[in-house]
Structures are given as structure tokens and as C-alpha cells.
CSV table of C-alpha atoms in Angstrom, one decimal:
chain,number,residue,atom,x,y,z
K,1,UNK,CA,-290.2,8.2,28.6
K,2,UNK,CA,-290.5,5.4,30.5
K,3,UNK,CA,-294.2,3.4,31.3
K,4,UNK,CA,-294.6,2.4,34.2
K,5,UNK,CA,-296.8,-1.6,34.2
K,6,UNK,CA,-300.0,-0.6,34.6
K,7,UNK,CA,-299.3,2.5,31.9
K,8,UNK,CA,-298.3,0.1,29.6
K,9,UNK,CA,-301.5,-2.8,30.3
K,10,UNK,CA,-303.4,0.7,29.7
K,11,UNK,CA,-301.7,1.2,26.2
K,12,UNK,CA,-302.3,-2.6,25.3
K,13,UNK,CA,-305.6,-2.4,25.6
K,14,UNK,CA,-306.3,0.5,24.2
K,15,UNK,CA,-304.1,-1.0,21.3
K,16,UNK,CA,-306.8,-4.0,21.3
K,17,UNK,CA,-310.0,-1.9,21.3
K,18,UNK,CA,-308.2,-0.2,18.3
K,19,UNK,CA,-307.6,-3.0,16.4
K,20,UNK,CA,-310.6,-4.8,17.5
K,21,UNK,CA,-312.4,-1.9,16.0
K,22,UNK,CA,-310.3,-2.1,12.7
K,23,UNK,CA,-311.1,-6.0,13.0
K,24,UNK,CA,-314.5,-5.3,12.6
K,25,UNK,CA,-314.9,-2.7,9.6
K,26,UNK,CA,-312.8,-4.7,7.7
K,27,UNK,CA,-315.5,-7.5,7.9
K,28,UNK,CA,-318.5,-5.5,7.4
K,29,UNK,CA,-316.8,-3.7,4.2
K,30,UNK,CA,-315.2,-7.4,2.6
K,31,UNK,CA,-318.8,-8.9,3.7
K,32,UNK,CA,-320.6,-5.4,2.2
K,33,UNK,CA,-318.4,-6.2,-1.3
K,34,UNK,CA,-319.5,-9.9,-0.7
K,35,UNK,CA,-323.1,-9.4,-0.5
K,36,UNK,CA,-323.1,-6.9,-3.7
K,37,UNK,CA,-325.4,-4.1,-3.8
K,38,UNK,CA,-328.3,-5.0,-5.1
K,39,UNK,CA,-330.2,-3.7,-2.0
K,40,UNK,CA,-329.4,-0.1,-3.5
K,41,UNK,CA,-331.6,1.4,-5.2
K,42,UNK,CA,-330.6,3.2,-8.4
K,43,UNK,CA,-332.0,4.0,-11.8
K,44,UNK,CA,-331.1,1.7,-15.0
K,45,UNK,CA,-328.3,4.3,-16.3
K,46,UNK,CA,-326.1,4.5,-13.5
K,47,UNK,CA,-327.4,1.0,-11.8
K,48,UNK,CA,-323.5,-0.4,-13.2
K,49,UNK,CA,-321.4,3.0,-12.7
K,50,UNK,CA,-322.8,3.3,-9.1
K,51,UNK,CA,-321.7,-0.5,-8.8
K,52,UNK,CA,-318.3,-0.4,-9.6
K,53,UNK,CA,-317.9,3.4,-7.7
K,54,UNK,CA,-319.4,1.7,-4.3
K,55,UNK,CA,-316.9,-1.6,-5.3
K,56,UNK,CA,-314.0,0.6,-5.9
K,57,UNK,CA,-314.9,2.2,-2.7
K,58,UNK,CA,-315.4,0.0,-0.1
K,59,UNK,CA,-311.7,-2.0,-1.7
K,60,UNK,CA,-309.8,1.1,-0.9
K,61,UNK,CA,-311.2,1.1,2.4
K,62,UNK,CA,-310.1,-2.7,3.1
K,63,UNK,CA,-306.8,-1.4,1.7
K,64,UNK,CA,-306.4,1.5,4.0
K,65,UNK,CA,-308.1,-0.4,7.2
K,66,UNK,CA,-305.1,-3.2,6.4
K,67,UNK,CA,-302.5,-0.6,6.3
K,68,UNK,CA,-303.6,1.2,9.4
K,69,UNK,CA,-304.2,-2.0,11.4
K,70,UNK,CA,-300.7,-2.5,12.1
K,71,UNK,CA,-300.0,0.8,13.9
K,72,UNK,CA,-303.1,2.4,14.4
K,73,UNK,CA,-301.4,4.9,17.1
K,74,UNK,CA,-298.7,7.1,15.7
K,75,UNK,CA,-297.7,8.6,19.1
K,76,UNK,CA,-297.9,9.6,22.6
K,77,UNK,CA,-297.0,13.5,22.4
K,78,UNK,CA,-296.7,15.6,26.2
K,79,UNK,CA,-296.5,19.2,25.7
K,80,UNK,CA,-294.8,21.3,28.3
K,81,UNK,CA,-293.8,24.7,28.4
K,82,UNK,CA,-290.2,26.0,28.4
K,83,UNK,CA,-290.2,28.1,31.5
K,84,UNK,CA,-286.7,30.9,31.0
């Protein structure tokens, strides 16, 4: 299938505004692991099991953001129906 110009300054933007979007939850989750979690509020027992949970949490998310980043659209599918 062949894009025509504007069908492929469509797809670049929409590119953009994807990763743009990735952009921006990577920063709040590596500024989230910056700032800690103090501002949660748990009880004394699982205060440092919470921690490290959230911590391992929001790392696999910066992990899986970084992945997707590169190719956040798998495909372009058109469906048609085979007419006998």
C-alpha cells in the first residue's frame, strides 16, 4: 500500500503525539522514582515492602515505555471482504 503525502504527514504526526506522549510518562515515572514516596502514606510494617513494590514498579514501567518508544505503532491493518 502506497501513502499518498499528506497520508504520510498524517502518520508522522500521529507518530509524534505518540511519542510525545511516551516522552512525557517516562519523566513523570523517572521524576516519581526521583522524588521517593514519602508522600504515601503507609503503616510502619509495610512502610519499606510498599517502597521497593512502588520502586520496582514504576522501573518496569520506564523499561517498557523505553521499549515501546521506538515503534509505538505495530500496523496499519484494512479489512475487506472477499467477494466470490
Amino acid at each position: 500500500m502506497n501513502l499518498t503525502q499528506q497520508e504520510e504527514l498524517i502518520e508522522k504526526q500521529k507518530l509524534k503525539k505518540t511519542q510525545d506522549f511516551i516522552d512525557n510518562e517516562i519523566k513523570e515515572s523517572e521524576d516519581r522514582l526521583e522524588r521517593g514516596f514519602e508522600d504515601y502514606d503507609f503503616d510502619d510494617y509495610a512502610d519499606d515492602f510498599m517502597k521497593a513494590a512502588l520502586r520496582e514498579k514504576f522501573s518496569q514501567r520506564i523499561k517498557n515505555l523505553k521499549m515501546v518508544r521506538r515503534k509505538p505503532i505495530l500496523c496499519k491493518s484494512r479489512f475487506c471482504r472477499e467477494w466470490r
